[in-house]
Tab-separated table of C-alpha atoms in Angstrom:
chain	number	residue	atom	x	y	z
A	49	MET	CA	-29.854	44.739	-48.577
A	50	LYS	CA	-27.152	43.921	-46.013
A	51	LYS	CA	-25.322	40.713	-46.834
A	52	SER	CA	-24.169	38.235	-44.226
A	53	PRO	CA	-21.021	36.116	-44.374
A	54	LEU	CA	-21.411	33.033	-46.540
A	55	ILE	CA	-22.720	30.070	-44.597
A	56	THR	CA	-21.416	26.933	-46.238
A	57	THR	CA	-23.905	24.589	-47.808
A	58	THR	CA	-22.234	21.752	-45.916
A	59	SER	CA	-22.842	23.206	-42.479
A	60	LEU	CA	-26.291	24.550	-43.280
A	61	ILE	CA	-27.913	21.565	-44.945
A	62	GLY	CA	-26.124	19.016	-42.784
A	63	ALA	CA	-27.544	20.695	-39.688
A	64	LEU	CA	-30.924	21.078	-41.358
A	65	LEU	CA	-31.187	17.365	-42.033
A	66	MET	CA	-30.664	16.643	-38.333
A	67	ALA	CA	-32.979	19.444	-37.222
A	68	ALA	CA	-35.825	18.355	-39.485
A	69	ALA	CA	-36.448	15.340	-37.276
A	70	SER	CA	-35.954	17.133	-33.967
A	71	PRO	CA	-38.649	18.000	-31.403
A	72	ALA	CA	-38.409	21.661	-32.449
A	73	PHE	CA	-39.848	20.621	-35.805
A	74	ALA	CA	-42.557	18.546	-34.180
A	75	GLN	CA	-44.792	21.295	-32.839
A	76	GLN	CA	-48.330	21.026	-34.129
A	77	PRO	CA	-51.128	23.477	-33.478
A	78	ALA	CA	-54.239	22.086	-31.864
A	79	ALA	CA	-56.644	24.593	-33.382
A	80	ALA	CA	-58.125	22.195	-35.927
A	81	GLN	CA	-58.628	18.488	-36.479
A	82	ALA	CA	-56.712	17.064	-39.427
A	83	GLN	CA	-57.980	14.433	-41.818
A	84	SER	CA	-55.322	11.990	-43.025
A	85	LEU	CA	-55.634	11.157	-46.726
A	86	SER	CA	-53.653	8.875	-49.038
A	87	TYR	CA	-52.866	9.897	-52.610
A	88	GLY	CA	-50.858	6.781	-53.592
A	89	THR	CA	-49.913	3.311	-52.453
A	90	ASP	CA	-46.557	4.139	-50.811
A	91	ALA	CA	-46.557	4.679	-47.056
A	92	LEU	CA	-45.209	8.217	-47.564
A	93	GLN	CA	-47.842	9.214	-50.116
A	94	LYS	CA	-50.079	10.745	-47.481
A	95	LEU	CA	-51.225	14.203	-46.504
A	96	ASP	CA	-53.022	15.920	-43.666
A	97	PHE	CA	-55.953	18.172	-44.515
A	98	TRP	CA	-57.638	20.835	-42.391
A	99	ARG	CA	-61.027	22.050	-43.535
A	100	ALA	CA	-61.649	25.792	-43.529
A	101	PRO	CA	-64.166	26.897	-40.926
A	102	GLY	CA	-67.288	28.711	-42.008
A	103	GLN	CA	-68.396	29.236	-45.561
A	104	VAL	CA	-67.212	26.766	-48.181
A	105	PRO	CA	-65.887	26.192	-50.784
A	106	ALA	CA	-62.686	27.819	-49.525
A	107	PRO	CA	-59.300	28.538	-51.109
A	108	LEU	CA	-56.567	25.998	-50.349
A	109	VAL	CA	-52.967	26.397	-49.181
A	110	VAL	CA	-50.812	23.277	-49.705
A	111	PHE	CA	-47.580	23.097	-47.670
A	112	VAL	CA	-44.548	20.969	-48.634
A	113	HIS	CA	-41.900	20.218	-45.998
A	114	GLY	CA	-38.117	20.463	-46.294
A	115	GLY	CA	-35.361	18.163	-45.104
A	116	GLY	CA	-32.794	18.022	-47.897
A	117	TRP	CA	-34.986	15.820	-50.153
A	118	LYS	CA	-34.156	12.781	-47.998
A	119	ARG	CA	-35.661	13.591	-44.585
A	120	GLY	CA	-38.529	15.518	-43.050
A	121	ASP	CA	-42.184	14.812	-42.510
A	122	LYS	CA	-45.545	16.533	-42.737
A	123	ASP	CA	-46.121	16.030	-39.000
A	124	GLY	CA	-45.132	19.334	-37.439
A	125	ALA	CA	-43.096	20.571	-40.427
A	126	THR	CA	-45.546	23.445	-40.796
A	127	GLY	CA	-44.327	25.007	-37.534
A	128	PRO	CA	-46.587	25.983	-34.631
A	129	TYR	CA	-48.608	28.729	-36.347
A	130	LYS	CA	-49.524	27.989	-39.954
A	131	VAL	CA	-52.497	25.654	-39.548
A	132	ALA	CA	-54.343	27.811	-37.015
A	133	HIS	CA	-53.430	31.033	-38.795
A	134	TYR	CA	-54.437	30.090	-42.328
A	135	THR	CA	-57.580	28.169	-41.403
A	136	GLY	CA	-58.440	31.111	-39.146
A	137	ARG	CA	-58.262	33.356	-42.190
A	138	GLY	CA	-60.714	31.180	-44.076
A	139	TYR	CA	-58.351	28.926	-46.053
A	140	ALA	CA	-58.317	25.162	-46.177
A	141	PHE	CA	-54.814	23.839	-45.457
A	142	ALA	CA	-52.926	20.678	-46.353
A	143	SER	CA	-49.472	19.402	-45.363
A	144	VAL	CA	-48.005	16.830	-47.760
A	145	ASN	CA	-45.566	13.967	-47.339
A	146	TYR	CA	-43.643	12.715	-50.363
A	147	ARG	CA	-41.295	9.833	-51.085
A	148	LEU	CA	-37.681	10.472	-50.119
A	149	VAL	CA	-34.252	10.107	-51.726
A	150	PRO	CA	-32.646	7.588	-52.255
A	151	ASP	CA	-35.775	5.425	-52.511
A	152	ALA	CA	-37.366	7.967	-54.849
A	153	THR	CA	-36.027	10.468	-57.377
A	154	VAL	CA	-36.560	14.212	-57.308
A	155	GLU	CA	-38.749	13.788	-60.386
A	156	GLN	CA	-40.946	11.392	-58.389
A	157	GLN	CA	-41.041	13.825	-55.476
A	158	ALA	CA	-42.285	16.640	-57.708
A	159	GLN	CA	-44.845	14.243	-59.181
A	160	ASP	CA	-45.952	13.344	-55.656
A	161	ILE	CA	-46.740	17.024	-54.996
A	162	ALA	CA	-48.809	17.253	-58.179
A	163	ASP	CA	-50.542	13.932	-57.438
A	164	ALA	CA	-51.351	15.021	-53.879
A	165	LEU	CA	-52.979	18.181	-55.214
A	166	ALA	CA	-54.928	16.182	-57.786
A	167	ALA	CA	-56.204	13.851	-55.048
A	168	LEU	CA	-57.412	16.830	-53.024
A	169	LEU	CA	-59.124	18.435	-55.999
A	170	ARG	CA	-60.873	15.200	-56.949
A	171	GLN	CA	-62.541	15.420	-53.533
A	172	SER	CA	-63.069	19.180	-53.643
A	173	ASP	CA	-66.828	18.993	-53.116
A	174	ARG	CA	-66.522	16.735	-50.070
A	175	LEU	CA	-63.594	18.684	-48.612
A	176	GLY	CA	-65.014	22.136	-49.272
A	177	ILE	CA	-62.176	23.280	-51.581
A	178	ALA	CA	-62.643	26.022	-54.156
A	179	ARG	CA	-61.141	24.605	-57.340
A	180	GLY	CA	-58.775	26.951	-59.118
A	181	ARG	CA	-58.023	28.885	-55.917
A	182	VAL	CA	-54.933	27.013	-54.723
A	183	VAL	CA	-51.482	28.134	-53.591
A	184	LEU	CA	-48.485	25.826	-53.204
A	185	MET	CA	-46.128	26.740	-50.338
A	186	GLY	CA	-42.881	24.961	-49.455
A	187	HIS	CA	-39.816	25.422	-47.266
A	188	SER	CA	-36.188	24.567	-48.121
A	189	ALA	CA	-36.238	21.389	-50.267
A	190	GLY	CA	-40.002	21.874	-50.338
A	191	ALA	CA	-39.409	25.367	-51.758
A	192	HIS	CA	-37.441	23.800	-54.593
A	193	LEU	CA	-40.183	21.225	-55.239
A	194	VAL	CA	-43.087	23.696	-55.342
A	195	ALA	CA	-41.029	26.024	-57.550
A	196	LEU	CA	-40.313	23.115	-59.891
A	197	VAL	CA	-43.986	22.140	-60.090
A	198	GLY	CA	-44.775	25.824	-60.645
A	199	THR	CA	-42.386	26.185	-63.585
A	200	ASP	CA	-42.383	22.781	-65.302
A	201	PRO	CA	-45.944	21.912	-66.408
A	202	ARG	CA	-45.176	18.234	-66.984
A	203	TYR	CA	-45.825	17.280	-63.367
A	204	LEU	CA	-49.301	18.829	-63.200
A	205	ARG	CA	-50.104	17.567	-66.673
A	206	LYS	CA	-49.286	13.977	-65.688
A	207	ALA	CA	-51.601	14.378	-62.688
A	208	GLY	CA	-54.431	15.551	-64.960
A	209	LEU	CA	-54.060	19.192	-63.919
A	210	SER	CA	-52.760	22.448	-65.404
A	211	TYR	CA	-51.783	25.904	-64.227
A	212	ALA	CA	-55.456	26.819	-64.363
A	213	ASP	CA	-55.748	24.717	-61.182
A	214	ILE	CA	-53.375	26.861	-59.114
A	215	ARG	CA	-53.158	30.593	-58.502
A	216	GLY	CA	-49.633	30.869	-57.137
A	217	VAL	CA	-46.517	29.468	-55.501
A	218	ILE	CA	-44.663	30.550	-52.322
A	219	PRO	CA	-41.143	29.084	-52.066
A	220	ILE	CA	-39.687	29.778	-48.594
A	221	ASP	CA	-35.901	30.144	-48.286
A	222	GLY	CA	-34.905	27.626	-50.918
A	223	ALA	CA	-31.381	27.495	-52.326
A	224	ALA	CA	-31.518	24.978	-55.154
A	225	TYR	CA	-33.490	26.809	-57.823
A	226	ASP	CA	-30.313	26.593	-59.943
A	227	VAL	CA	-29.114	23.072	-59.154
A	228	PRO	CA	-25.767	23.188	-61.044
A	229	GLY	CA	-24.930	26.507	-59.422
A	230	GLN	CA	-25.721	25.194	-55.958
A	231	MET	CA	-23.727	22.018	-56.562
A	232	GLN	CA	-20.738	24.071	-57.616
A	233	ASP	CA	-20.837	25.911	-54.277
A	234	ALA	CA	-21.231	22.737	-52.206
A	235	GLY	CA	-18.525	21.391	-49.932
A	236	ARG	CA	-17.306	17.799	-49.848
A	237	MET	CA	-20.102	16.335	-47.726
A	238	MET	CA	-22.932	18.161	-49.435
A	239	GLY	CA	-21.370	17.572	-52.832
A	240	ALA	CA	-21.972	13.882	-52.236
A	241	THR	CA	-25.530	14.592	-51.074
A	242	TYR	CA	-26.299	16.675	-54.147
A	243	ARG	CA	-24.831	14.039	-56.434
A	244	GLN	CA	-27.038	11.448	-54.741
A	245	THR	CA	-30.075	13.711	-55.122
A	246	PHE	CA	-29.522	15.286	-58.541
A	247	GLY	CA	-26.997	12.983	-60.171
A	248	THR	CA	-24.051	14.001	-62.333
A	249	ASP	CA	-25.802	14.532	-65.658
A	250	ALA	CA	-25.820	18.251	-66.462
A	251	ALA	CA	-28.985	18.061	-68.562
A	252	ARG	CA	-30.896	16.397	-65.719
A	253	GLN	CA	-29.622	18.977	-63.220
A	254	ARG	CA	-30.902	21.794	-65.433
A	255	ALA	CA	-34.220	20.009	-65.956
A	256	LEU	CA	-34.637	19.925	-62.169
A	257	SER	CA	-33.755	23.632	-61.798
A	258	PRO	CA	-36.775	25.953	-61.621
A	259	THR	CA	-34.602	28.856	-62.789
A	260	PHE	CA	-33.992	27.029	-66.075
A	261	GLN	CA	-37.649	25.988	-66.477
A	262	THR	CA	-39.270	29.426	-66.436
A	263	ALA	CA	-40.223	29.682	-70.102
A	264	ALA	CA	-44.007	30.025	-70.242
A	265	PRO	CA	-46.266	28.529	-69.107
A	266	ASN	CA	-45.696	28.940	-65.383
A	267	ALA	CA	-47.931	29.267	-62.359
A	268	PRO	CA	-49.558	32.721	-62.584
A	269	GLU	CA	-47.976	34.234	-59.439
A	270	PHE	CA	-44.857	33.697	-57.325
A	271	LEU	CA	-43.890	35.097	-53.926
A	272	LEU	CA	-40.240	34.299	-53.135
A	273	LEU	CA	-39.346	34.562	-49.438
A	274	HIS	CA	-35.829	34.342	-48.030
A	275	VAL	CA	-33.592	35.300	-45.141
A	276	GLN	CA	-30.038	36.628	-45.504
A	277	ARG	CA	-28.185	33.456	-46.491
A	278	VAL	CA	-25.873	34.403	-49.341
A	279	ASP	CA	-26.692	31.401	-51.528
A	280	GLY	CA	-30.417	31.677	-50.806
A	281	VAL	CA	-30.514	35.385	-51.661
A	282	ARG	CA	-28.550	34.883	-54.865
A	283	GLN	CA	-30.698	32.004	-56.033
A	284	ALA	CA	-33.944	33.810	-55.218
A	285	GLU	CA	-32.753	36.868	-57.150
A	286	GLU	CA	-31.867	34.714	-60.159
A	287	LEU	CA	-35.218	32.904	-60.090
A	288	GLU	CA	-37.006	36.238	-59.808
A	289	ALA	CA	-35.144	37.575	-62.844
A	290	ALA	CA	-35.876	34.456	-64.889
A	291	LEU	CA	-39.577	34.581	-64.029
A	292	ARG	CA	-39.800	38.279	-64.914
A	293	LYS	CA	-38.079	37.637	-68.239
A	294	ALA	CA	-40.710	34.980	-68.981
A	295	GLY	CA	-43.526	37.427	-68.221
A	296	THR	CA	-44.588	35.746	-64.968
A	297	HIS	CA	-45.690	37.995	-62.114
A	298	VAL	CA	-43.256	37.577	-59.225
A	299	GLU	CA	-42.574	39.314	-55.921
A	300	ARG	CA	-39.545	38.752	-53.703
A	301	GLU	CA	-39.229	39.639	-50.024
A	302	GLY	CA	-36.181	39.278	-47.773
A	303	PHE	CA	-36.195	39.096	-43.968
A	304	PRO	CA	-33.593	39.198	-41.193
A	305	GLY	CA	-31.886	35.959	-40.265
A	306	ARG	CA	-28.594	34.262	-41.075
A	307	GLY	CA	-27.461	30.709	-41.501
A	308	LEU	CA	-29.400	27.775	-40.156
A	309	PRO	CA	-31.150	29.745	-37.351
A	310	GLY	CA	-32.611	32.192	-39.872
A	311	HIS	CA	-33.468	29.389	-42.291
A	312	MET	CA	-35.400	27.598	-39.550
A	313	GLN	CA	-36.974	30.742	-38.114
A	314	ILE	CA	-38.752	31.851	-41.267
A	315	ASN	CA	-40.559	28.529	-41.488
A	316	ARG	CA	-41.212	28.216	-37.773
A	317	GLU	CA	-42.521	31.776	-37.355
A	318	LEU	CA	-44.577	32.160	-40.529
A	319	GLY	CA	-48.172	32.528	-39.373
A	320	ASN	CA	-47.155	34.242	-36.146
A	321	PRO	CA	-48.907	37.635	-36.316
A	322	THR	CA	-45.834	39.356	-34.835
A	323	TYR	CA	-43.453	37.973	-37.491
A	324	ALA	CA	-42.823	40.334	-40.407
A	325	ALA	CA	-43.325	37.780	-43.181
A	326	THR	CA	-46.800	36.834	-41.936
A	327	GLY	CA	-48.465	40.092	-42.920
A	328	ILE	CA	-46.752	40.130	-46.308
A	329	VAL	CA	-47.948	36.607	-47.079
A	330	ASP	CA	-51.439	37.430	-45.800
A	331	ARG	CA	-51.762	40.409	-48.129
A	332	TRP	CA	-50.400	38.412	-51.066
A	333	LEU	CA	-52.813	35.529	-50.426
A	334	ALA	CA	-55.742	37.926	-50.122
A	335	ARG	CA	-54.873	39.446	-53.497
A	336	VAL	CA	-54.123	36.174	-55.282
A	337	LEU	CA	-56.868	33.994	-53.800
A	338	GLY	CA	-59.499	36.689	-53.385
């Protein structure tokens, strides 16, 4: 694997936070009509749901947006292809909002993801969802959150669920699977952001690190996707190794792309039939969801 020069966390995430709210992030496919659902009382505890066409019940893909834990939104965060592509392949699809730092903690964000899934599954008959055939997918900060829910069973358990309710997890180009390691690499600006997000207590940082939460049980399957950011590659490799050591089935796939452009491209282009990651994810979903 060819390595690119290190892109600093400061420049990458700082630019990401601005880009998350930009028009480029606001493209939304028009192939299906979304239903807006609430899963809590906060204004951000909402999700959009697209029913699968044709025969139901259908497997479900749940997408979690990025934005550095303190920005981002479900509206358009999926990129221009995912909704049409995955519903076109017979999956139901949901895009989830969650409460944001500093008004919420990372623990509350992970709980929001579990609670959103529980709300969908409580309505599985009405929504045409096949219970037990669910994949969590997230980009950037969302990759960290779905990986955390997929490795620490407390969040699903509190929502009344277990790993029997999901088949797999797809983290897309995350770089905070090992929070203390990522904080150590951070520059001055992002050091302050990470301290705001994860605090200064080492035990809490480890508790919020999927790499340190991989002792069984975990979600049954993981597919780790990344571009060629040095910190992202390293952290994906370490999470892969930790999952394998725990006996969890994991695959890891790397794709071209460096820095912020590559980080944005993998999320924007996933679902585009001409983009390399799309076929890999399609085959993995077909195997895992049946």
